[in-house]
Short mmCIF file of C-alpha atoms in Angstrom, two decimals:
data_model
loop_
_atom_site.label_atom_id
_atom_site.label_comp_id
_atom_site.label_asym_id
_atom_site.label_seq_id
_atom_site.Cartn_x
_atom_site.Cartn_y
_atom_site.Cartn_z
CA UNK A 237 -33.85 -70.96 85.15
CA UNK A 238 -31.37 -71.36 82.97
CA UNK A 239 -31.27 -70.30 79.31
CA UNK A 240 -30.70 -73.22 76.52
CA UNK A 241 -27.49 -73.39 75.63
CA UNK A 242 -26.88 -72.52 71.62
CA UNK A 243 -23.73 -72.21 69.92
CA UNK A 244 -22.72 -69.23 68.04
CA UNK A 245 -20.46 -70.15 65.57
CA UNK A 246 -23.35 -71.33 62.82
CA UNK A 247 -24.43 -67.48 62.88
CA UNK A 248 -21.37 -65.71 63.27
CA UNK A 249 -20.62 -68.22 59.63
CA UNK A 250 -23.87 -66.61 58.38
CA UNK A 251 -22.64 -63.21 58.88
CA UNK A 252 -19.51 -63.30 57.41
CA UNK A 253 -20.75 -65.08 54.39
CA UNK A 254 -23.38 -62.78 53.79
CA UNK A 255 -20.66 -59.96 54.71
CA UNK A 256 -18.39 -61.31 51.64
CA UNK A 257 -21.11 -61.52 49.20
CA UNK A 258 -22.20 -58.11 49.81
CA UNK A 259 -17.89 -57.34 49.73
CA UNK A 260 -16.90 -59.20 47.00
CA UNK A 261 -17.16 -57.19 43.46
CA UNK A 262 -19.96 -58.59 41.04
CA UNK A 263 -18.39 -59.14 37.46
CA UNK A 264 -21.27 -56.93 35.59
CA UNK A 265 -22.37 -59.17 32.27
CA UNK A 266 -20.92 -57.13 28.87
CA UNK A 267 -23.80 -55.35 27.44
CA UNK A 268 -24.73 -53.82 23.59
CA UNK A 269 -24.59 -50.39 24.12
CA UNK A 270 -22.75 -50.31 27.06
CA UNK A 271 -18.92 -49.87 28.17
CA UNK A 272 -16.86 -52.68 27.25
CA UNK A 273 -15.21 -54.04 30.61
CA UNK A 274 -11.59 -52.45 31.26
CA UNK A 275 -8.96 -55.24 31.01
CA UNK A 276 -5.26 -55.46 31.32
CA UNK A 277 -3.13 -58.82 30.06
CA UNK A 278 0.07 -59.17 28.96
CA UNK A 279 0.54 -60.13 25.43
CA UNK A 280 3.10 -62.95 23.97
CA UNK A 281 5.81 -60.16 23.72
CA UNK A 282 5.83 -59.68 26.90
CA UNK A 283 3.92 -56.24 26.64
CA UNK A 284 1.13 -54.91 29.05
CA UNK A 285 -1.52 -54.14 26.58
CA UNK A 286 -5.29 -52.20 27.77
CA UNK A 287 -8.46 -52.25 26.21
CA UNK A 288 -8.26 -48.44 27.28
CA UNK A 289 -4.76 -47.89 25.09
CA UNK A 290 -6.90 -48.45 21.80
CA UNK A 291 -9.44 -45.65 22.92
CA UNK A 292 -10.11 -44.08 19.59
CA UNK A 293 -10.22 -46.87 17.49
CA UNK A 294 -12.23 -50.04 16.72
CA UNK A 295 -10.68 -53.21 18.54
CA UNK A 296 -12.19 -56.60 17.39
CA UNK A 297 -11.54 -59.25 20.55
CA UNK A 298 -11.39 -63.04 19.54
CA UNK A 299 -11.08 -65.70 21.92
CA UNK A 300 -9.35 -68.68 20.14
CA UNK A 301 -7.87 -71.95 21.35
CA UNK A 302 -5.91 -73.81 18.41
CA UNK A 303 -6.79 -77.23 19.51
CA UNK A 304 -10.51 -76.49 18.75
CA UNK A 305 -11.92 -77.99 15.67
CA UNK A 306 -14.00 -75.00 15.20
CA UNK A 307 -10.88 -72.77 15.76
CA UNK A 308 -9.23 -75.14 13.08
CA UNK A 309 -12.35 -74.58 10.68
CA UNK A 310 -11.47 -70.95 10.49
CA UNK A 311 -7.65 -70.71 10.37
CA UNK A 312 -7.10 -73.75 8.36
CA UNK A 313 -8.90 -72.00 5.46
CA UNK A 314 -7.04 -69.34 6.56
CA UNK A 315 -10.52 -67.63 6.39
CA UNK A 316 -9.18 -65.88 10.13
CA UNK A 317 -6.24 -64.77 9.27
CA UNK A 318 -7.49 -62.76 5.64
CA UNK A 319 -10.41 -61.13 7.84
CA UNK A 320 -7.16 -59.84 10.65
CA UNK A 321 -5.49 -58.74 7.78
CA UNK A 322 -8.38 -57.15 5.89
CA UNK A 323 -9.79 -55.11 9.62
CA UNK A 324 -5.82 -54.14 10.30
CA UNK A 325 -5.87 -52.45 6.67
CA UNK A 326 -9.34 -50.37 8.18
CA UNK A 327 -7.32 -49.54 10.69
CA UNK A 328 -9.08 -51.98 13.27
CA UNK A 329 -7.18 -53.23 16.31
CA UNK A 330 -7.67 -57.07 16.37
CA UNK A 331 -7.10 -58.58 19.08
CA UNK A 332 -6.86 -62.54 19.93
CA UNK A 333 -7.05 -63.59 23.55
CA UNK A 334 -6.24 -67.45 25.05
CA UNK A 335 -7.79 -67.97 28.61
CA UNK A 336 -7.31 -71.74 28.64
CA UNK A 337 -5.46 -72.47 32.13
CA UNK A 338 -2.32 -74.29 32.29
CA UNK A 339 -2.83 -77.88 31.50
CA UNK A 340 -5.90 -77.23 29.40
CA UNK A 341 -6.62 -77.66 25.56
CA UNK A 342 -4.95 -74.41 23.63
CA UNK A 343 -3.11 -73.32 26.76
CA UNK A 344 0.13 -71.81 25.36
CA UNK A 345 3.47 -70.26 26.66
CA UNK A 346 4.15 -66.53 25.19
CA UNK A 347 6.94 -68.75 23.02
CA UNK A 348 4.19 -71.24 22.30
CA UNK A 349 1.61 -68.19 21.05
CA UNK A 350 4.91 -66.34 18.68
CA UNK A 351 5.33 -69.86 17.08
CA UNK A 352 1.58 -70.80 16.63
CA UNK A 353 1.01 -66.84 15.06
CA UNK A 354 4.39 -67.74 12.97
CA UNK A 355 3.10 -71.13 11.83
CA UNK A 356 -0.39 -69.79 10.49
CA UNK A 357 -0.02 -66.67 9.52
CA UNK A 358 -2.36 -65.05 11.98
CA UNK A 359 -2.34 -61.67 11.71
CA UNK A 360 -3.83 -60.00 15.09
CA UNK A 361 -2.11 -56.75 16.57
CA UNK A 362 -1.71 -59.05 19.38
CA UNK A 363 -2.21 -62.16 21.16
CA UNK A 364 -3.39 -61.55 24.63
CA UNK A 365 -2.57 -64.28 27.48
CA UNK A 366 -4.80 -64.78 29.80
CA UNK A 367 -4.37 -67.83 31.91
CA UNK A 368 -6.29 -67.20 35.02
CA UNK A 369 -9.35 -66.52 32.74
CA UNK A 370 -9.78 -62.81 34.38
CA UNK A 371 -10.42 -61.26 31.04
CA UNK A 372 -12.58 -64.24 29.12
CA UNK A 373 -14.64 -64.22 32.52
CA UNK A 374 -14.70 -60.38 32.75
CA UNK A 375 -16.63 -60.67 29.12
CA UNK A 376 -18.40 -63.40 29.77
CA UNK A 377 -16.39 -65.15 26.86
CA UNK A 378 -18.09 -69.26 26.05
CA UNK A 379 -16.93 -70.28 22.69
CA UNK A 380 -14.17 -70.19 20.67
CA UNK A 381 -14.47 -68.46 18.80
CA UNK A 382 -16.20 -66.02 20.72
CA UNK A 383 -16.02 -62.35 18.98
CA UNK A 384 -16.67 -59.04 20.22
CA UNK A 385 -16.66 -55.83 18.75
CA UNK A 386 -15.60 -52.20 20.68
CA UNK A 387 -16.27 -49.23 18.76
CA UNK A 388 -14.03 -46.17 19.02
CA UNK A 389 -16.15 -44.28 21.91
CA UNK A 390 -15.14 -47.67 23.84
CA UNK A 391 -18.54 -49.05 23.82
CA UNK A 392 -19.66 -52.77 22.69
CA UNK A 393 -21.91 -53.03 19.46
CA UNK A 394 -21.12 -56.55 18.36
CA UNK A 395 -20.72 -59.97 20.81
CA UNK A 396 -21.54 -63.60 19.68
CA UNK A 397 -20.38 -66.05 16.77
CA UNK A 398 -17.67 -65.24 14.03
CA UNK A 399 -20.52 -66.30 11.24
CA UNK A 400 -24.18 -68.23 11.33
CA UNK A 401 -22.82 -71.74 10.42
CA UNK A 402 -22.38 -73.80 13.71
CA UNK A 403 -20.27 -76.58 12.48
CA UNK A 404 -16.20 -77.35 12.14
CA UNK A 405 -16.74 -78.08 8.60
CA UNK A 406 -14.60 -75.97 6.73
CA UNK A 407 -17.15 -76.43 3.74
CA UNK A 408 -19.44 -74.83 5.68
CA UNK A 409 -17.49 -71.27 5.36
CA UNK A 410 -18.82 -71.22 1.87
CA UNK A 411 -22.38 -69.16 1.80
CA UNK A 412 -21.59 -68.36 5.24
CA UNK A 413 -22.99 -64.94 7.15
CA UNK A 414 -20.05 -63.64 9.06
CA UNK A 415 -21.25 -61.22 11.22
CA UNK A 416 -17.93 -59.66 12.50
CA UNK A 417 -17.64 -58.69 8.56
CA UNK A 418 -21.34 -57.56 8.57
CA UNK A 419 -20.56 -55.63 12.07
CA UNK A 420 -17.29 -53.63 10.51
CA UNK A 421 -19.17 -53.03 7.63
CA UNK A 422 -21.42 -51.07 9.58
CA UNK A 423 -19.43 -49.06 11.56
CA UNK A 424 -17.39 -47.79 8.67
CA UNK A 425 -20.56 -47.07 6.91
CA UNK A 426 -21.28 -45.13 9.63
CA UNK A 427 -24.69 -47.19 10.38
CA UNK A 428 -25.41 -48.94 13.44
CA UNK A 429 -24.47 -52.69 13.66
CA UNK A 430 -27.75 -53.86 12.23
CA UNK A 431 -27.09 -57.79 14.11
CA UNK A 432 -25.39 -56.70 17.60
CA UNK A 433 -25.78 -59.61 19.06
CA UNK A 434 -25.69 -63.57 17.88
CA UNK A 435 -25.67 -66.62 19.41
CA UNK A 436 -21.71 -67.81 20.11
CA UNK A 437 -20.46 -71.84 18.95
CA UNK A 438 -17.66 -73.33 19.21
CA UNK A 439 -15.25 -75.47 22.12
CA UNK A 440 -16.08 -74.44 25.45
CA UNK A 441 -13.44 -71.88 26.61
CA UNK A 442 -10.99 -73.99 28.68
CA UNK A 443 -10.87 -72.25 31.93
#
């Protein structure tokens, strides 16, 4: 007798698939209380800059995209740029990071980023490109703004929204919570960050 005739290929495809999954690294979600994920991007100077380099100190990420209204709210008011300057003089490492992808809304050239920090007066230690998205991903990053907060042992204490006002009115900065101010405040109280975690708004990141 002879045996029914099957084809392979359909379960060979099985295996491998499964075979990749099991391969191919899972991105573990950021976590309060847990190691921030390990990133290297190059900034708009051309520098190599790791979250490991700033070991030692408090580094404040912000993922921003200057085409976003909500982006607009903050550095318009110039609201952004006076919190940078006023975490720098703590000795905080503030760091802005754009993972739109070429083509997309706030997608910029190194040139583009030094002319755009020029025009407003930003005042980050850096602005971190990251075009492929590897770091926004690697942090789960939604919004921008989308903030985080490393503390000195290299742990994260603080992810969500800049402040509890979900809206591009600039008005609405007035009476506003910010909780990245609220978070530093904390830390250089020496207290734990008494809101780790809040819920992000903004533009979608532009992957």
């Amino acid at each position: 007798m002879t045996p029914p005739s099957f084809s392979r290929r359909p379960v060979l495809a099985g295996i491998a698939a499964v075979a990749a999954m099991i391969a191919a690294p899972a991105l573990a979600a950021p976590a309060i209380g847990k190691t921030a994920p390990a990133f290297t991007a190059v900034d708009s100077t051309g520098k190599s800059r790791a979250l490991s380099e700033f070991k030692g100190k408090t580094v404040v990420l912000e993922w921003t995209n200057d085409g976003c209204p909500y982006v607009q709210k903050h550095y318009k008011a110039e609201a952004m740029q006076e919190l940078q300057k006023s975490a720098a003089a703590d000795g905080v490492v503030w760091l802005s990071i754009i993972s739109s992808a070429p083509g997309k809304q706030g997608y910029k050239t190194a040139a583009e980023a030094n002319t755009w920090k020029t025009d407003t007066g930003a005042a980050p230690a850096a602005i971190l490109l990251d075009p492929k998205g590897e770091v926004g991903r690697a942090y789960a990053a939604k919004t921008t703004p989308h903030m985080y907060i490393v503390n000195p042992a290299g742990t994260l204490v603080y992810m969500g929204g800049i402040d509890d006002k979900n809206s591009a009115d600039p008005a609405t900065l007035q009476g506003a919570k910010n909780y990245v101010v609220a978070a530093l405040a904390d830390m250089k109280a020496g207290r734990a960050v008494a809101q780790p975690v809040s819920a992000p708004y903004g533009c979608s990141v532009k992957y």
